[in-house]
Amino acid sequence: MKNFELFLSGSGIPIFYVKIGLGFVFSFLITFFSIPTIVKISRRKNLMDEPGIRSSHLRKIPNLGGIAIFYSIGICASIFAYELFDLYKFLFASLIILLYVGVMDDIVVMRAYKKLVAQIIVSSLVVIGSDIRIRSLFGIFGVYELSYLVSVLFSIITFIILINAFNLIDGIDGLAGGYSVICSALFGISYYRLGEYNYPLVVLSVVIIGTVLAFLYYNLSHYRTNKVFMGDTGSMLLGFLLAFTSICFIDIFIDKKLIDVPRYHLQSAPVVAVAILILPIVDTLNVIFVRLYNKKSPFDADKNHIHHKLLKLNLTHRRSSFYIIIYYLMIVGIAYYLRHTNINLLLLIIISLGFLGAYLPDLIYKLRNNKN
C-alpha cells in the first residue's frame, strides 16, 4: 500500500481522495456480491431468523448479512485505513471476536451472559490495550478530567451499552442500517473538517457507509428471495465501530500536548456525540424504564421500542425507519446549532428531545383512538 501511495504522490493525485473513492467502491461491491451467496447458503442450511415475540416479520428470513458487512469492512479498512490498525493494535482482534460471537448467536442463540462476557473482553481490549477511552466529561455535571480507573470503567460500560443499543434498534427493515449510514456520515464529515490527522477515521466512516448501503439494497428488497437481515453479527459490529468513532471524536478535543497532534476546542463535544447516537441511547433507556416500571426484567423481550410504536400506527417498515431517522437527524442539527451553549443545558435539551421522539408515537396513537 505504501508503494501505491508513493506512485500516487508522484502522479499528483491526492492519496486521501483515492482512498475514499476506492474504499467506498470496493466496500460496496464486496458486500453487494457477497450477500447473494450468504442468502443461498442460509436457505440451503436453514440458517434463518424465525418470527418471535419481538419480530416484525412474519416469515423466515436469512439473518447472516452481518458476515458480509464484516468481510467488507475487514478487507477495505485494513487496506485503505491501515493506519488505524497500526495505531490501535487490538482493534482488528476485537472485530474478529465480535464476528465469532455474532455468528454463534445468529445460528444457535447464545446465552445473554456469554455475549456479555465477550463484549466485556472486546471493550477491555480496545479501551485498555488501544487506549481508546473517555478521558474527560468536559464539565457535564461539573466533572472534567476522569482518573484512569474511572475512565477505563466508564469507557468499557459505554462500549457495552452502545453495542447492545444498536442490537436493540435492529427491529425493522432499514433502521439500524440507515441510522449507521447517517452516524458514519456525520462523524466522517466532522473528522474531515478537523484536518489531515483524522483522515484514516474519515476513510473508515466511508467504508462503513459503502458496506451498509450495499446491505440496505437487500434488506429493503421487496423480493423474498433477496431479503436478508444483518443479525447480531452486523448490529454488534456496527454498534462497536460507532462507539469507537464517537469516543475517538470526543478524544480529539482533549489537548494531549503532543507536538504532532493538532489542538481543537469544543466543550460540547460529548453532547454532540450523544446527539449523533441519540436514537439507540434513548430507545434502550426507554425500554429499560418501561420494563422496570412494569416490574419485568430489563432483559425480557417486548414491543415497546420506538419502531414498534410506529408500526402500531400502521406505517410500513420503510416509512417508520424514514420518520425515525429524520426526527433524530433534526436533533443532531439542533445540537450542532447550539454547540456553544452551556454543556449541561445542551445535554438536557438533547435528552428531552430524544425522549419526546420516543413518546410522540404513543401520543399520536391515543389521539387517533380518541377521534375514532
Short mmCIF file of C-alpha atoms in Angstrom, two decimals:
data_model
loop_
_atom_site.label_atom_id
_atom_site.label_comp_id
_atom_site.label_asym_id
_atom_site.label_seq_id
_atom_site.Cartn_x
_atom_site.Cartn_y
_atom_site.Cartn_z
CA MET A 1 0.00 0.00 0.00
CA LYS A 2 2.86 2.40 0.81
CA ASN A 3 4.40 1.82 -2.68
CA PHE A 4 0.99 2.60 -4.17
CA GLU A 5 0.90 5.84 -2.16
CA LEU A 6 4.36 6.79 -3.46
CA PHE A 7 3.13 6.21 -7.02
CA LEU A 8 0.12 8.45 -6.44
CA SER A 9 2.29 11.14 -4.85
CA GLY A 10 4.47 11.19 -7.98
CA SER A 11 1.41 11.44 -10.23
CA GLY A 12 -0.04 14.40 -8.32
CA ILE A 13 -3.27 12.58 -7.38
CA PRO A 14 -4.33 13.31 -3.74
CA ILE A 15 -3.92 9.97 -1.92
CA PHE A 16 -6.71 10.69 0.55
CA TYR A 17 -9.38 11.12 -2.12
CA VAL A 18 -8.24 7.98 -3.92
CA LYS A 19 -8.57 6.04 -0.65
CA ILE A 20 -12.05 7.43 -0.11
CA GLY A 21 -13.16 6.60 -3.66
CA LEU A 22 -11.69 3.10 -3.74
CA GLY A 23 -12.74 2.42 -0.14
CA PHE A 24 -16.36 3.26 -0.93
CA VAL A 25 -16.48 1.38 -4.26
CA PHE A 26 -14.80 -1.80 -3.01
CA SER A 27 -16.70 -1.90 0.30
CA PHE A 28 -19.98 -1.57 -1.60
CA LEU A 29 -19.09 -4.18 -4.22
CA ILE A 30 -17.73 -6.76 -1.75
CA THR A 31 -20.92 -6.63 0.32
CA PHE A 32 -23.16 -6.45 -2.75
CA PHE A 33 -21.71 -9.61 -4.31
CA SER A 34 -21.24 -11.50 -1.01
CA ILE A 35 -24.82 -11.33 0.25
CA PRO A 36 -26.46 -13.45 -2.51
CA THR A 37 -24.07 -16.30 -1.69
CA ILE A 38 -24.77 -15.93 2.04
CA VAL A 39 -28.54 -15.92 1.36
CA LYS A 40 -28.25 -19.05 -0.80
CA ILE A 41 -26.26 -20.95 1.88
CA SER A 42 -28.60 -19.72 4.64
CA ARG A 43 -31.65 -21.06 2.81
CA ARG A 44 -29.97 -24.35 1.95
CA LYS A 45 -28.83 -24.92 5.56
CA ASN A 46 -31.98 -23.34 7.10
CA LEU A 47 -29.93 -20.66 8.90
CA MET A 48 -32.88 -18.29 9.19
CA ASP A 49 -34.39 -15.83 11.64
CA GLU A 50 -37.73 -17.23 12.80
CA PRO A 51 -40.57 -14.85 13.83
CA GLY A 52 -40.76 -14.36 17.61
CA ILE A 53 -42.24 -12.03 20.24
CA ARG A 54 -40.02 -9.10 19.22
CA SER A 55 -40.14 -9.83 15.49
CA SER A 56 -41.79 -7.52 12.99
CA HIS A 57 -41.65 -10.06 10.15
CA LEU A 58 -43.96 -13.00 9.51
CA ARG A 59 -41.70 -15.33 7.52
CA LYS A 60 -38.29 -16.90 8.00
CA ILE A 61 -35.54 -14.60 6.68
CA PRO A 62 -31.76 -15.23 6.37
CA ASN A 63 -30.02 -13.30 9.15
CA LEU A 64 -26.31 -13.66 8.38
CA GLY A 65 -25.93 -10.40 6.42
CA GLY A 66 -23.54 -9.22 9.14
CA ILE A 67 -20.91 -11.65 7.80
CA ALA A 68 -20.79 -9.71 4.52
CA ILE A 69 -20.55 -6.44 6.48
CA PHE A 70 -17.59 -7.76 8.47
CA TYR A 71 -15.95 -9.23 5.37
CA SER A 72 -16.14 -5.92 3.53
CA ILE A 73 -15.03 -3.71 6.44
CA GLY A 74 -12.25 -6.14 7.41
CA ILE A 75 -10.77 -6.05 3.90
CA CYS A 76 -11.30 -2.40 2.95
CA ALA A 77 -10.49 -0.77 6.31
CA SER A 78 -7.25 -2.76 6.68
CA ILE A 79 -6.18 -1.68 3.16
CA PHE A 80 -7.40 1.92 2.89
CA ALA A 81 -7.32 2.90 6.59
CA TYR A 82 -4.45 0.65 7.70
CA GLU A 83 -3.09 3.47 9.90
CA LEU A 84 -5.90 2.75 12.38
CA PHE A 85 -4.75 -0.84 12.83
CA ASP A 86 -1.15 0.34 13.25
CA LEU A 87 -2.21 2.85 15.88
CA TYR A 88 -4.82 0.71 17.66
CA LYS A 89 -3.25 -2.74 17.87
CA PHE A 90 -6.26 -4.53 19.36
CA LEU A 91 -8.91 -3.10 17.04
CA PHE A 92 -8.89 -5.93 14.49
CA ALA A 93 -8.79 -8.60 17.20
CA SER A 94 -11.91 -7.04 18.74
CA LEU A 95 -13.72 -7.21 15.39
CA ILE A 96 -12.81 -10.90 15.00
CA ILE A 97 -14.20 -11.73 18.46
CA LEU A 98 -17.44 -9.86 17.70
CA LEU A 99 -17.74 -11.75 14.40
CA TYR A 100 -17.43 -15.12 16.17
CA VAL A 101 -19.91 -14.21 18.94
CA GLY A 102 -22.37 -12.67 16.49
CA VAL A 103 -22.37 -15.65 14.12
CA MET A 104 -22.75 -18.08 17.03
CA ASP A 105 -25.71 -16.09 18.36
CA ASP A 106 -27.35 -15.81 14.94
CA ILE A 107 -27.07 -19.56 14.36
CA VAL A 108 -27.57 -21.22 17.77
CA VAL A 109 -28.61 -18.28 20.06
CA MET A 110 -26.02 -17.76 22.80
CA ARG A 111 -26.96 -17.16 26.42
CA ALA A 112 -27.01 -13.49 27.38
CA TYR A 113 -24.21 -13.81 29.95
CA LYS A 114 -21.86 -15.38 27.37
CA LYS A 115 -22.46 -12.49 24.98
CA LEU A 116 -21.89 -10.03 27.83
CA VAL A 117 -18.57 -11.68 28.76
CA ALA A 118 -17.44 -11.45 25.13
CA GLN A 119 -18.47 -7.79 24.96
CA ILE A 120 -16.56 -7.04 28.17
CA ILE A 121 -13.44 -8.71 26.70
CA VAL A 122 -13.76 -6.81 23.41
CA SER A 123 -14.37 -3.48 25.16
CA SER A 124 -11.47 -4.06 27.55
CA LEU A 125 -9.12 -4.90 24.68
CA VAL A 126 -9.83 -1.68 22.84
CA VAL A 127 -10.09 0.55 25.94
CA ILE A 128 -7.06 -0.76 27.86
CA GLY A 129 -4.99 -2.21 25.02
CA SER A 130 -5.58 0.54 22.45
CA ASP A 131 -6.21 3.35 24.98
CA ILE A 132 -9.50 4.37 23.32
CA ARG A 133 -11.34 5.87 26.26
CA ILE A 134 -13.36 8.82 27.52
CA ARG A 135 -10.81 10.89 29.44
CA SER A 136 -13.00 13.88 30.33
CA LEU A 137 -16.69 14.83 30.60
CA PHE A 138 -15.90 18.46 29.68
CA GLY A 139 -17.90 19.80 32.64
CA ILE A 140 -21.02 17.60 32.43
CA PHE A 141 -22.44 17.59 36.00
CA GLY A 142 -19.32 19.58 36.95
CA VAL A 143 -16.98 16.69 36.05
CA TYR A 144 -13.92 17.33 33.90
CA GLU A 145 -10.88 15.05 33.75
CA LEU A 146 -11.50 11.45 34.85
CA SER A 147 -8.99 9.35 36.76
CA TYR A 148 -7.51 6.46 34.76
CA LEU A 149 -9.55 3.76 36.55
CA VAL A 150 -12.84 5.68 36.30
CA SER A 151 -12.10 6.49 32.65
CA VAL A 152 -11.47 2.82 31.81
CA LEU A 153 -14.59 1.55 33.60
CA PHE A 154 -16.81 4.29 32.15
CA SER A 155 -15.48 3.67 28.63
CA ILE A 156 -15.97 -0.11 28.84
CA ILE A 157 -19.56 0.40 30.04
CA THR A 158 -20.15 2.90 27.20
CA PHE A 159 -18.91 0.39 24.61
CA ILE A 160 -21.13 -2.38 26.04
CA ILE A 161 -24.22 -0.12 26.16
CA LEU A 162 -23.79 1.09 22.56
CA ILE A 163 -23.10 -2.42 21.21
CA ASN A 164 -26.34 -3.67 22.76
CA ALA A 165 -28.28 -0.49 21.96
CA PHE A 166 -27.60 -0.92 18.25
CA ASN A 167 -28.66 -4.53 18.55
CA LEU A 168 -31.99 -3.39 20.04
CA ILE A 169 -32.86 -0.86 17.30
CA ASP A 170 -32.35 -3.54 14.64
CA GLY A 171 -36.04 -4.47 14.69
CA ILE A 172 -37.41 -3.28 11.34
CA ASP A 173 -36.07 -3.10 7.81
CA GLY A 174 -33.67 -0.26 7.17
CA LEU A 175 -33.50 1.26 10.65
CA ALA A 176 -30.17 0.01 12.04
CA GLY A 177 -28.54 0.15 8.61
CA GLY A 178 -29.94 3.56 7.70
CA TYR A 179 -29.02 5.03 11.06
CA SER A 180 -25.49 3.60 10.79
CA VAL A 181 -25.06 5.35 7.44
CA ILE A 182 -26.24 8.67 8.92
CA CYS A 183 -24.00 8.36 12.00
CA SER A 184 -20.97 7.38 9.91
CA ALA A 185 -21.60 10.28 7.51
CA LEU A 186 -21.86 12.78 10.39
CA PHE A 187 -18.71 11.51 12.10
CA GLY A 188 -16.90 11.30 8.74
CA ILE A 189 -17.74 14.92 7.87
CA SER A 190 -16.65 16.02 11.35
CA TYR A 191 -13.33 14.18 11.06
CA TYR A 192 -12.76 15.65 7.58
CA ARG A 193 -13.30 19.18 8.88
CA LEU A 194 -10.88 18.53 11.76
CA GLY A 195 -7.93 18.03 9.42
CA GLU A 196 -5.48 15.53 7.94
CA TYR A 197 -4.56 13.88 11.23
CA ASN A 198 -8.07 12.35 11.29
CA TYR A 199 -8.21 11.21 7.64
CA PRO A 200 -7.95 7.45 8.46
CA LEU A 201 -11.17 7.82 10.51
CA VAL A 202 -12.81 9.55 7.54
CA VAL A 203 -11.87 6.59 5.33
CA LEU A 204 -13.25 4.14 7.93
CA SER A 205 -16.53 6.07 8.00
CA VAL A 206 -16.75 5.98 4.19
CA VAL A 207 -16.04 2.22 4.16
CA ILE A 208 -18.87 1.66 6.68
CA ILE A 209 -21.22 3.77 4.53
CA GLY A 210 -20.37 1.80 1.36
CA THR A 211 -20.78 -1.53 3.12
CA VAL A 212 -24.11 -0.69 4.76
CA LEU A 213 -25.60 0.86 1.61
CA ALA A 214 -24.98 -2.41 -0.23
CA PHE A 215 -26.58 -4.31 2.66
CA LEU A 216 -29.61 -1.99 2.59
CA TYR A 217 -30.19 -2.83 -1.07
CA TYR A 218 -31.05 -6.39 0.03
CA ASN A 219 -32.52 -5.56 3.43
CA LEU A 220 -35.10 -3.23 1.85
CA SER A 221 -35.77 -5.54 -1.10
CA HIS A 222 -39.40 -6.38 -1.90
CA TYR A 223 -38.32 -9.78 -3.22
CA ARG A 224 -38.34 -12.54 -0.61
CA THR A 225 -35.51 -14.41 -2.34
CA ASN A 226 -33.13 -11.42 -1.90
CA LYS A 227 -34.11 -10.21 1.57
CA VAL A 228 -31.58 -10.50 4.39
CA PHE A 229 -31.11 -9.25 7.96
CA MET A 230 -27.77 -8.16 9.42
CA GLY A 231 -28.39 -10.23 12.58
CA ASP A 232 -26.44 -9.78 15.80
CA THR A 233 -23.22 -10.11 13.81
CA GLY A 234 -23.92 -6.91 11.90
CA SER A 235 -25.62 -4.90 14.65
CA MET A 236 -22.92 -5.63 17.26
CA LEU A 237 -20.15 -4.87 14.77
CA LEU A 238 -21.72 -1.55 13.73
CA GLY A 239 -22.51 -0.64 17.35
CA PHE A 240 -18.90 -1.31 18.30
CA LEU A 241 -17.46 0.71 15.39
CA LEU A 242 -19.78 3.65 16.02
CA ALA A 243 -18.88 3.60 19.73
CA PHE A 244 -15.22 3.56 18.64
CA THR A 245 -15.65 6.52 16.27
CA SER A 246 -17.68 8.51 18.81
CA ILE A 247 -15.08 8.10 21.56
CA CYS A 248 -12.32 9.00 19.08
CA PHE A 249 -14.38 12.10 18.19
CA ILE A 250 -14.59 13.19 21.85
CA ASP A 251 -10.89 12.45 22.36
CA ILE A 252 -9.89 14.84 19.55
CA PHE A 253 -10.98 17.80 21.70
CA ILE A 254 -8.74 16.84 24.62
CA ASP A 255 -5.38 18.62 24.48
CA LYS A 256 -2.79 15.84 24.90
CA LYS A 257 0.05 18.37 24.45
CA LEU A 258 1.70 16.27 21.76
CA ILE A 259 3.83 18.06 19.16
CA ASP A 260 2.38 16.38 16.06
CA VAL A 261 -1.27 16.38 17.24
CA PRO A 262 -3.38 19.48 16.37
CA ARG A 263 -5.30 21.20 19.16
CA TYR A 264 -9.07 21.72 18.89
CA HIS A 265 -11.63 23.07 21.34
CA LEU A 266 -15.35 22.26 21.58
CA GLN A 267 -16.63 21.96 25.11
CA SER A 268 -19.88 20.37 23.98
CA ALA A 269 -18.10 17.53 22.09
CA PRO A 270 -19.52 14.73 24.33
CA VAL A 271 -23.07 16.08 23.90
CA VAL A 272 -22.66 16.33 20.12
CA ALA A 273 -21.54 12.66 20.13
CA VAL A 274 -24.59 11.78 22.28
CA ALA A 275 -26.83 13.66 19.82
CA ILE A 276 -25.44 11.67 16.86
CA LEU A 277 -26.09 8.38 18.71
CA ILE A 278 -29.29 9.59 20.40
CA LEU A 279 -31.66 7.01 18.86
CA PRO A 280 -30.05 3.82 20.26
CA ILE A 281 -29.34 5.56 23.58
CA VAL A 282 -32.91 6.82 24.12
CA ASP A 283 -34.57 3.67 22.76
CA THR A 284 -32.54 1.46 25.12
CA LEU A 285 -33.13 3.66 28.18
CA ASN A 286 -36.84 3.91 27.36
CA VAL A 287 -37.46 0.14 27.11
CA ILE A 288 -35.47 -0.46 30.32
CA PHE A 289 -37.55 2.15 32.20
CA VAL A 290 -40.82 0.68 30.87
CA ARG A 291 -39.83 -2.87 31.81
CA LEU A 292 -38.75 -1.84 35.31
CA TYR A 293 -41.96 0.20 35.75
CA ASN A 294 -43.99 -2.88 34.78
CA LYS A 295 -41.91 -4.95 37.25
CA LYS A 296 -40.35 -7.05 34.48
CA SER A 297 -36.74 -7.98 33.85
CA PRO A 298 -34.84 -5.38 31.73
CA PHE A 299 -33.78 -8.32 29.52
CA ASP A 300 -37.33 -9.51 28.72
CA ALA A 301 -38.31 -9.13 25.06
CA ASP A 302 -41.26 -6.84 24.31
CA LYS A 303 -42.63 -4.44 21.72
CA ASN A 304 -42.02 -1.11 23.47
CA HIS A 305 -39.30 0.04 21.08
CA ILE A 306 -39.83 3.23 19.08
CA HIS A 307 -40.05 1.32 15.80
CA HIS A 308 -42.76 -0.98 17.23
CA LYS A 309 -44.81 2.08 18.19
CA LEU A 310 -44.66 3.40 14.63
CA LEU A 311 -45.67 0.02 13.21
CA LYS A 312 -48.65 0.20 15.58
CA LEU A 313 -49.69 3.35 13.67
CA ASN A 314 -49.95 1.14 10.55
CA LEU A 315 -46.80 2.56 8.96
CA THR A 316 -44.61 0.37 6.77
CA HIS A 317 -41.07 -0.59 7.79
CA ARG A 318 -39.59 1.86 5.29
CA ARG A 319 -41.73 4.79 6.41
CA SER A 320 -41.13 4.03 10.08
CA SER A 321 -37.36 3.94 9.55
CA PHE A 322 -37.51 7.14 7.47
CA TYR A 323 -39.54 9.11 10.07
CA ILE A 324 -37.36 7.93 12.97
CA ILE A 325 -34.12 8.82 11.18
CA ILE A 326 -35.43 12.25 10.08
CA TYR A 327 -36.59 13.12 13.61
CA TYR A 328 -33.31 12.17 15.25
CA LEU A 329 -31.34 13.85 12.47
CA MET A 330 -33.22 17.02 13.41
CA ILE A 331 -31.89 16.60 16.97
CA VAL A 332 -28.33 16.44 15.62
CA GLY A 333 -28.99 19.68 13.72
CA ILE A 334 -30.20 21.34 16.93
CA ALA A 335 -27.13 20.09 18.83
CA TYR A 336 -24.83 21.50 16.15
CA TYR A 337 -26.66 24.84 16.08
CA LEU A 338 -26.50 25.12 19.91
CA ARG A 339 -22.99 23.62 20.24
CA HIS A 340 -21.66 26.70 22.03
CA THR A 341 -24.48 26.64 24.63
CA ASN A 342 -23.77 25.59 28.22
CA ILE A 343 -22.94 21.87 28.07
CA ASN A 344 -25.37 20.77 30.80
CA LEU A 345 -28.24 22.78 29.30
CA LEU A 346 -27.47 21.35 25.85
CA LEU A 347 -27.44 17.79 27.24
CA LEU A 348 -30.83 18.38 28.89
CA ILE A 349 -32.28 19.71 25.61
CA ILE A 350 -30.93 16.77 23.56
CA ILE A 351 -32.10 14.08 26.01
CA SER A 352 -35.53 15.75 26.36
CA LEU A 353 -35.99 15.88 22.59
CA GLY A 354 -34.82 12.27 22.36
CA PHE A 355 -37.45 11.05 24.81
CA LEU A 356 -40.08 13.28 23.19
CA GLY A 357 -39.45 11.33 19.97
CA ALA A 358 -39.86 8.07 21.87
CA TYR A 359 -43.31 9.03 23.23
CA LEU A 360 -44.63 11.03 20.27
CA PRO A 361 -45.99 7.86 18.55
CA ASP A 362 -47.89 6.98 21.78
CA LEU A 363 -49.48 10.43 21.79
CA ILE A 364 -50.49 10.16 18.11
CA TYR A 365 -51.93 6.69 18.74
CA LYS A 366 -54.06 7.96 21.65
CA LEU A 367 -55.31 10.98 19.67
CA ARG A 368 -56.34 8.68 16.80
CA ASN A 369 -58.22 6.36 19.13
CA ASN A 370 -59.99 9.29 20.81
CA LYS A 371 -61.16 10.55 17.38
CA ASN A 372 -62.43 7.09 16.47
#
